[in-house]
PDB file of C-alpha atoms and ligand atoms in Angstrom:
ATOM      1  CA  UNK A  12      -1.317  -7.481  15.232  1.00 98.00           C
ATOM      2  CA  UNK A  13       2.351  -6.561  13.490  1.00 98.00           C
ATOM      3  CA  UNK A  14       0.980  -4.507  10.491  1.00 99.00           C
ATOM      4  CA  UNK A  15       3.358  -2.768   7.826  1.00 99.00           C
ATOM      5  CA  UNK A  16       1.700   0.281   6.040  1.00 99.00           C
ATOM      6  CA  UNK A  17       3.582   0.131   2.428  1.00 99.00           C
ATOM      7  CA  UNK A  18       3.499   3.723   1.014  1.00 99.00           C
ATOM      8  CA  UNK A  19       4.215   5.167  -2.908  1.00 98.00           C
ATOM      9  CA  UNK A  20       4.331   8.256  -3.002  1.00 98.00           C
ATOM     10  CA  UNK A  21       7.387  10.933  -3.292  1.00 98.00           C
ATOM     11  CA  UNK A  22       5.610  13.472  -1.239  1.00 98.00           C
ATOM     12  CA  UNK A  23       6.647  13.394   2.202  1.00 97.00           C
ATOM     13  CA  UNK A  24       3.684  15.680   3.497  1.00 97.00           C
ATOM     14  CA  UNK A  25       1.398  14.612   0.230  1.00 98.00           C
ATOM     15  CA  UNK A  26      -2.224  13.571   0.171  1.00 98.00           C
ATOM     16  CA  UNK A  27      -1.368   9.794   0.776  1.00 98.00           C
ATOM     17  CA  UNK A  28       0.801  10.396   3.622  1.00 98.00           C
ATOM     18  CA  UNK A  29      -1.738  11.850   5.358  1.00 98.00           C
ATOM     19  CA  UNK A  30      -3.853   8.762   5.186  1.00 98.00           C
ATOM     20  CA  UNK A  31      -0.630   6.097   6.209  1.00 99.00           C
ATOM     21  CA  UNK A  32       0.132   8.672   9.516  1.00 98.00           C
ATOM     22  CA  UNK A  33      -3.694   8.769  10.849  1.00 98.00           C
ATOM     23  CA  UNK A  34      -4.157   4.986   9.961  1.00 99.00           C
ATOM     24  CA  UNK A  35      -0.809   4.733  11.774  1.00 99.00           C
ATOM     25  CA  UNK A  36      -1.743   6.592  14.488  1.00 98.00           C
ATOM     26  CA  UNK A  37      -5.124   5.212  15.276  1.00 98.00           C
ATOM     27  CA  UNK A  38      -3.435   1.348  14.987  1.00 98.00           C
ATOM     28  CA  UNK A  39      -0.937   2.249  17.220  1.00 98.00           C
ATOM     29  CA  UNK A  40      -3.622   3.741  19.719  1.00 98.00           C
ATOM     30  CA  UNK A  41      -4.868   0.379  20.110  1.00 98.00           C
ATOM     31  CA  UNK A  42      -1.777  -1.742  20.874  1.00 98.00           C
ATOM     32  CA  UNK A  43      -1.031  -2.530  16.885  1.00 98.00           C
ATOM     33  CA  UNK A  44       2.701  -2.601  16.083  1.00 98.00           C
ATOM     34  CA  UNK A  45       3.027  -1.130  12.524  1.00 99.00           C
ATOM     35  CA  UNK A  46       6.223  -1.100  10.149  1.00 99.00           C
ATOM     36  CA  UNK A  47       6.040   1.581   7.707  1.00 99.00           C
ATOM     37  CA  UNK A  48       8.037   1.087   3.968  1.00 99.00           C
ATOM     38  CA  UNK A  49       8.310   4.538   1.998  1.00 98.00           C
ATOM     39  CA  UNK A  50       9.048   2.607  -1.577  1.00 98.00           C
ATOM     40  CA  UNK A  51       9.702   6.027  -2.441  1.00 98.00           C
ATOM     41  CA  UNK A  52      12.502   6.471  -0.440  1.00 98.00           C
ATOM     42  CA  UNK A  53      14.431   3.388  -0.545  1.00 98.00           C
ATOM     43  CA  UNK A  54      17.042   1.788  -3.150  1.00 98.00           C
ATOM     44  CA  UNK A  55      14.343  -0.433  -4.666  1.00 98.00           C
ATOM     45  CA  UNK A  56      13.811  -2.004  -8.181  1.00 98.00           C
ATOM     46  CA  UNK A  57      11.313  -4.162 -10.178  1.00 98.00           C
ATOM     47  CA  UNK A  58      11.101  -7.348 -10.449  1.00 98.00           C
ATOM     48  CA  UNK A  59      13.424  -8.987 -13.212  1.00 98.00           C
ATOM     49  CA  UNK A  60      11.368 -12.228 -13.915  1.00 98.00           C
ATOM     50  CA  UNK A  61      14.652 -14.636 -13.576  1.00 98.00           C
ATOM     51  CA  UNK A  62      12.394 -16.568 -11.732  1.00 97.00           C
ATOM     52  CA  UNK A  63      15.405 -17.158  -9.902  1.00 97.00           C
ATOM     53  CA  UNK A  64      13.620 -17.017  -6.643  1.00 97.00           C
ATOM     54  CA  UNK A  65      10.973 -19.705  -7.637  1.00 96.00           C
ATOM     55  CA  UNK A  66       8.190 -17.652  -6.088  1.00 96.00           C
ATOM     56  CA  UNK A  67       9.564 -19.040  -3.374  1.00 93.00           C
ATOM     57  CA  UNK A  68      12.946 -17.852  -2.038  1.00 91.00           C
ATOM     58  CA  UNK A  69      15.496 -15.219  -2.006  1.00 97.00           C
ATOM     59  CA  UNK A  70      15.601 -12.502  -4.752  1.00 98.00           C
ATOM     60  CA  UNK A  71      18.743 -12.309  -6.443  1.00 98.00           C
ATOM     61  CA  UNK A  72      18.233  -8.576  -5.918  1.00 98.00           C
ATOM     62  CA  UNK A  73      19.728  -7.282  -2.802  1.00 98.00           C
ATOM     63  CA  UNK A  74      17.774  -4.387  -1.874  1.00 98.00           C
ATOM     64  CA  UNK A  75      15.865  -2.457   0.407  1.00 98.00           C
ATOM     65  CA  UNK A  76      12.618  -4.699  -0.774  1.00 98.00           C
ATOM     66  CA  UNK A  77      15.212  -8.165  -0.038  1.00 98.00           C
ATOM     67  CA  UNK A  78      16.981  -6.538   2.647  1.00 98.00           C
ATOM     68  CA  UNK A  79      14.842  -4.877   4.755  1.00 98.00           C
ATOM     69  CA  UNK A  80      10.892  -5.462   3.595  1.00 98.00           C
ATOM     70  CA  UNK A  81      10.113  -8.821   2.439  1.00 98.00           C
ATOM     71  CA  UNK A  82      10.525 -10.746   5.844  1.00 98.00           C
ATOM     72  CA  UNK A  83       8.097  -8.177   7.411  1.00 98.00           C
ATOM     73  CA  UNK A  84       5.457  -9.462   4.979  1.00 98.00           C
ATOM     74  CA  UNK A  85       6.094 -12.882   5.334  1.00 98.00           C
ATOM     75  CA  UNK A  86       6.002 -12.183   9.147  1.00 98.00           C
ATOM     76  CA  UNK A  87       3.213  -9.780   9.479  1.00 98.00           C
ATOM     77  CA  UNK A  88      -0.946  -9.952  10.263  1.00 98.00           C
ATOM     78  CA  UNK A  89      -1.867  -6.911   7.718  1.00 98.00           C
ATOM     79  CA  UNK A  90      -0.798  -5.220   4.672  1.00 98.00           C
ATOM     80  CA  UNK A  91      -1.590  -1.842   4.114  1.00 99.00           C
ATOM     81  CA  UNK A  92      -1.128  -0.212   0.097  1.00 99.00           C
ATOM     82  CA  UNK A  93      -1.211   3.393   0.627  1.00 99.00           C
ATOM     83  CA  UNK A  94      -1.059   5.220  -3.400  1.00 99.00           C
ATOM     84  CA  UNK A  95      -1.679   8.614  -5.012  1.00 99.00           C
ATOM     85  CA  UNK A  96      -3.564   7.548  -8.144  1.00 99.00           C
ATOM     86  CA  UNK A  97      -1.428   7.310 -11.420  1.00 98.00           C
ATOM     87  CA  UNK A  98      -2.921   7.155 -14.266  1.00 98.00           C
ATOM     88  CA  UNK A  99      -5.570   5.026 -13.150  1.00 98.00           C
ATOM     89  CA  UNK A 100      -3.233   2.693 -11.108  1.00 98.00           C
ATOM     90  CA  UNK A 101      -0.938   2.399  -8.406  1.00 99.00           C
ATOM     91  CA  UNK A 102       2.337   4.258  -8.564  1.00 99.00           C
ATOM     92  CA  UNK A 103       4.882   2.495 -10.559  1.00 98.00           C
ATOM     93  CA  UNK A 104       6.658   2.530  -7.086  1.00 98.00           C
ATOM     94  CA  UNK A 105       4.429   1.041  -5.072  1.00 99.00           C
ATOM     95  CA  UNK A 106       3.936  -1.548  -7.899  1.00 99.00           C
ATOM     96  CA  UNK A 107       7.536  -2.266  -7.515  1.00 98.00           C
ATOM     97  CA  UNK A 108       6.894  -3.289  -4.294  1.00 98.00           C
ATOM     98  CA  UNK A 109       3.784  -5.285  -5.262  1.00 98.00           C
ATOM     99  CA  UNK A 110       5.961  -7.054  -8.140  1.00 98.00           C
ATOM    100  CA  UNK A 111       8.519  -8.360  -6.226  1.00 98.00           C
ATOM    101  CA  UNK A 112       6.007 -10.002  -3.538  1.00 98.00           C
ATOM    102  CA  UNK A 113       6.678 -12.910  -5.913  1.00 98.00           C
ATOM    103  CA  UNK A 114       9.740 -14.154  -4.787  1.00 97.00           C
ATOM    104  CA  UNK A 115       7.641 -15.065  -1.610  1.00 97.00           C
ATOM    105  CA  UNK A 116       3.930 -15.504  -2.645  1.00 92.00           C
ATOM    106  CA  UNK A 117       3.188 -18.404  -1.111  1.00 92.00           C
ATOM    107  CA  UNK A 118       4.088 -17.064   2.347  1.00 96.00           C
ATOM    108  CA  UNK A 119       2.603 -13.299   1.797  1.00 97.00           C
ATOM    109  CA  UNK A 120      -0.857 -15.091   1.269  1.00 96.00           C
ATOM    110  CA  UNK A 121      -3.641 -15.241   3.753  1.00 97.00           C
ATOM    111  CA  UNK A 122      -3.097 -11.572   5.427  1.00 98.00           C
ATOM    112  CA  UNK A 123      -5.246  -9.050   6.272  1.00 98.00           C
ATOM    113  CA  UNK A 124      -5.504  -5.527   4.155  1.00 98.00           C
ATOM    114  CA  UNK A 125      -6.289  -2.279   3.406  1.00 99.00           C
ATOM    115  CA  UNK A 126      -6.113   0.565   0.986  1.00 99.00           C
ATOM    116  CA  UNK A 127      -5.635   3.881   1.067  1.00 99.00           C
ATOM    117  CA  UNK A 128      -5.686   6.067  -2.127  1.00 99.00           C
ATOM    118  CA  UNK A 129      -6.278   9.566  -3.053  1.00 99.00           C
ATOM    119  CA  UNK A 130      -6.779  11.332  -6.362  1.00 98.00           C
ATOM    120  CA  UNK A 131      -6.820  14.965  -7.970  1.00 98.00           C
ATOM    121  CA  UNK A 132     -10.281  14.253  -9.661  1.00 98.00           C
ATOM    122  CA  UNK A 133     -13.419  13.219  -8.605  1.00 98.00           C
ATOM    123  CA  UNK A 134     -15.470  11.516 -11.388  1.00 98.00           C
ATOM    124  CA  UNK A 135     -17.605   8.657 -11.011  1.00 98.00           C
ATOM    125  CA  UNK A 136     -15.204   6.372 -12.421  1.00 98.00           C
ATOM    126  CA  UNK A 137     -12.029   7.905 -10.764  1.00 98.00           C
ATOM    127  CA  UNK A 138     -11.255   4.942  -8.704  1.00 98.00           C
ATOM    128  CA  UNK A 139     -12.598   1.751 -10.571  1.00 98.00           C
ATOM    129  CA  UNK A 140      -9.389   0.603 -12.534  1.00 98.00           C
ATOM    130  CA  UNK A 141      -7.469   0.868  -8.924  1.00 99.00           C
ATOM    131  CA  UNK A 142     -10.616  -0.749  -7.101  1.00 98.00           C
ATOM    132  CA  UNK A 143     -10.961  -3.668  -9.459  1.00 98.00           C
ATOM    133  CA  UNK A 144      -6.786  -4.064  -9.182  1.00 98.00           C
ATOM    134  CA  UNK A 145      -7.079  -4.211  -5.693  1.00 99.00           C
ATOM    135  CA  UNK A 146      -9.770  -6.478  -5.516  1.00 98.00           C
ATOM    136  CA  UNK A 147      -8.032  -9.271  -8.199  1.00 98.00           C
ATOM    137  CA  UNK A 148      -4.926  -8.507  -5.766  1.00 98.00           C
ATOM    138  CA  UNK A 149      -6.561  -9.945  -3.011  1.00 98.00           C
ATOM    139  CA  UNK A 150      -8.532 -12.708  -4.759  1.00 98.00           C
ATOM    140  CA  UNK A 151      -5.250 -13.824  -5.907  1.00 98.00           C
ATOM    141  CA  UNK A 152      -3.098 -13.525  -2.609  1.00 98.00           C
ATOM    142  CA  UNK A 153      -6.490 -14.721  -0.484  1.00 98.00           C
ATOM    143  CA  UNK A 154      -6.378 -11.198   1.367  1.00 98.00           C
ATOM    144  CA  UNK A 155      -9.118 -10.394   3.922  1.00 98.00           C
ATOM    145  CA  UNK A 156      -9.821  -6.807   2.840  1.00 98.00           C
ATOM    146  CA  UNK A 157     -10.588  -5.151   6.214  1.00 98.00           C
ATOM    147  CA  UNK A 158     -11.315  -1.195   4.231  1.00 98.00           C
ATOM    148  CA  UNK A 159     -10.681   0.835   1.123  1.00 98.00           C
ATOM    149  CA  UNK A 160     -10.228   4.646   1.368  1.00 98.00           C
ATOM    150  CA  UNK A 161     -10.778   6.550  -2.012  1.00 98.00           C
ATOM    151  CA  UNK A 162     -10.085  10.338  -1.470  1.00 98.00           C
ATOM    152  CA  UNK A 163     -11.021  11.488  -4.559  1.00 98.00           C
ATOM    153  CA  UNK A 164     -10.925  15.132  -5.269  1.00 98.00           C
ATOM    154  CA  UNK A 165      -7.506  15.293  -3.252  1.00 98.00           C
ATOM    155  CA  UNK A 166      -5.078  16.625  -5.731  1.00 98.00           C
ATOM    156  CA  UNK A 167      -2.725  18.354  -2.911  1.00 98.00           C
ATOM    157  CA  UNK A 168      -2.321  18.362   1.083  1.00 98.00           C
ATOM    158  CA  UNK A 169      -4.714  21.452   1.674  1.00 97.00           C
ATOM    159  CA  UNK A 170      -7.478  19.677  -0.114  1.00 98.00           C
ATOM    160  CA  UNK A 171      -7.551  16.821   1.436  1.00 98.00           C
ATOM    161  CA  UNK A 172      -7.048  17.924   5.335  1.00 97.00           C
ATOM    162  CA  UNK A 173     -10.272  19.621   5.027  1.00 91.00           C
ATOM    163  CA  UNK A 174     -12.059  16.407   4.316  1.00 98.00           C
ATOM    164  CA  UNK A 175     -13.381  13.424   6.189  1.00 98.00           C
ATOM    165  CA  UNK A 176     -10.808  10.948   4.562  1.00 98.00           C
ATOM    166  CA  UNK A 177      -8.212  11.773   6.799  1.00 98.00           C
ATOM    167  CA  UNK A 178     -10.917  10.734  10.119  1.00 98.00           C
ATOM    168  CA  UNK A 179     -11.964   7.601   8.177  1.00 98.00           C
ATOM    169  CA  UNK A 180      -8.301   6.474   8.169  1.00 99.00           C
ATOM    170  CA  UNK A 181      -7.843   7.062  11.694  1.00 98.00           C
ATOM    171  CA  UNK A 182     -10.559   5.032  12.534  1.00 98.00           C
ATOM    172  CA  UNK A 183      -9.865   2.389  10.271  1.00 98.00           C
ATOM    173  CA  UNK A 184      -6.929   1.716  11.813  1.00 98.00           C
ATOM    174  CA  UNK A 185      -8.342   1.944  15.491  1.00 98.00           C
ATOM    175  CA  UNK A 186     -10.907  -0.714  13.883  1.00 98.00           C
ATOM    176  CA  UNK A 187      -8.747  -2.740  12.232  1.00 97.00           C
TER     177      UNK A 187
HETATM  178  C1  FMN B   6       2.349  10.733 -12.539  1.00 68.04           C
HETATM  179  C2  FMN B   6       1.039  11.175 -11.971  1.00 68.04           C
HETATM  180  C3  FMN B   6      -0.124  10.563 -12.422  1.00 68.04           C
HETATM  181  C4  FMN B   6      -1.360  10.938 -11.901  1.00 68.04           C
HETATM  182  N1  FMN B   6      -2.496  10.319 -12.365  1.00 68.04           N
HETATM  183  C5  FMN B   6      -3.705  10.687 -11.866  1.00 68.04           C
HETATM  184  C6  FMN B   6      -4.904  10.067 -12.330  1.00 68.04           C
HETATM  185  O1  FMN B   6      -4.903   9.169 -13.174  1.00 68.04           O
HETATM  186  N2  FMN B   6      -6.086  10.489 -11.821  1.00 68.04           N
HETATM  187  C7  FMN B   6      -6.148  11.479 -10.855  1.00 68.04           C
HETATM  188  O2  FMN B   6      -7.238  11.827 -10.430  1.00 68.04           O
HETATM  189  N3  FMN B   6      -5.019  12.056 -10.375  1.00 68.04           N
HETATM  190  C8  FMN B   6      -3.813  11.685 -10.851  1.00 68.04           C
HETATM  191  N4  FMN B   6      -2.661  12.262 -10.363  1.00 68.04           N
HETATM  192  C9  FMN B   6      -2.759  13.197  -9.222  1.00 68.04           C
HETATM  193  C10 FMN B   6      -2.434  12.520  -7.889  1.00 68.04           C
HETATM  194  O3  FMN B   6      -3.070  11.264  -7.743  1.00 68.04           O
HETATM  195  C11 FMN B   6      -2.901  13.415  -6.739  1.00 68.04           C
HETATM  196  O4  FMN B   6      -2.331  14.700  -6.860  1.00 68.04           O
HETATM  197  C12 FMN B   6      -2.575  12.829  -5.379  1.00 68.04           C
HETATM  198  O5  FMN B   6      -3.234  13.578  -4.375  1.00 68.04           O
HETATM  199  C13 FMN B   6      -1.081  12.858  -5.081  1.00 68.04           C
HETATM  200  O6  FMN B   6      -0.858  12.174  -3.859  1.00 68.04           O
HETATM  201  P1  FMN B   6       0.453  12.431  -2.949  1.00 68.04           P
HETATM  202  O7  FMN B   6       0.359  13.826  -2.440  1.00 68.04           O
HETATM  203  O8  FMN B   6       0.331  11.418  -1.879  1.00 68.04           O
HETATM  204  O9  FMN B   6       1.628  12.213  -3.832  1.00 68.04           O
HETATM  205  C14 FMN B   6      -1.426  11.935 -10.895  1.00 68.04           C
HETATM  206  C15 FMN B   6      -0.248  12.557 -10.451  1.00 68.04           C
HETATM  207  C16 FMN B   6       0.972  12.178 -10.980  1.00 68.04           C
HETATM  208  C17 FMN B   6       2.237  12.859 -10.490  1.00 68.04           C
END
């Protein structure tokens, strides 16, 4: 399958990162070729609504999302989010990158997915805004969710590494 791993976080060794390279690696292990997006680290913006693009062409914006991103979803098997938890959401830029799958909706339909989050606290409810997101997200773009990883209690790299979440990505992505 041609997966691309979308990532949102500004940590380069963070918590999240963590989960995208052992999903990475145990994809790759089994033959997968993955394309990896930092929306962190790219010249990226939101969405403008112009509707310019008519959900169905070009952005007007010429950026690392137009430029470099959006033919890899329209081409690809499997999207995979990968978010530290803010404020209950994904990070405003990995949402960027979720915004602007507008200009081509129609043809970033029907994939497979995956999530991969992590989170400094650990309550019950921790997760559920970013759960029920994710699951309206692929109602609404007819996703086949293939696994959701919810690190909770994961504020920083040492606490996670000691965990299991880091194995459970890794074998998602031999799985997958
Ligand atoms: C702007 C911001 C908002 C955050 N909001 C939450 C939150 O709502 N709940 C939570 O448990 N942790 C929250 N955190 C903590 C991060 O989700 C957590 O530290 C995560 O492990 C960071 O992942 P990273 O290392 O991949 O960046 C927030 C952190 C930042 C910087």
């Amino acid at each position: 399958m041609k997966i691309v791993v979308v990532t949102g976080s500004p940590h380069k060794a963070g918590t999240s990162a963590l989960l995208a390279d052992k999903f990475i690696e145990g994809a790759e292990s089994k033959g997968h070729k993955v394309f990896r997006f930092n929306a962190a680290f790219e010249d990226i913006h939101p969405c403008r609504g112009c509707d310019a693009c008519g959900m169905n062409g070009p952005c007007v914006q010429k950026d690392a999302i137009e430029e470099k991103l959006i033919q890899k979803l329209v081409d690809c098997d499997m999207i995979v989010l990968v978010t530290p938890l803010y404020y209950f959401g994904f990070s405003a830029q990995l949402k960027t990158v979720i915004d602007r799958f507008y200009s081509r909706t129609g043809s970033i339909h029907k994939k497979k997915s995956a999530l991969l989050a992590t989170a400094w606290n650990n309550d019950s409810w921790t997760m559920t805004a970013l759960k029920a997101h994710y699951t309206r997200l692929c109602q609404y773009m007819e996703w086949q969710d293939q696994g959701q990883i919810y690190a909770t209690g994961c504020g920083y790299r040492s606490a996670i590494e000691g965990t299991e979440f880091p194995v459970q990505a890794l074998e998602l992505g031999k799985k997958v």
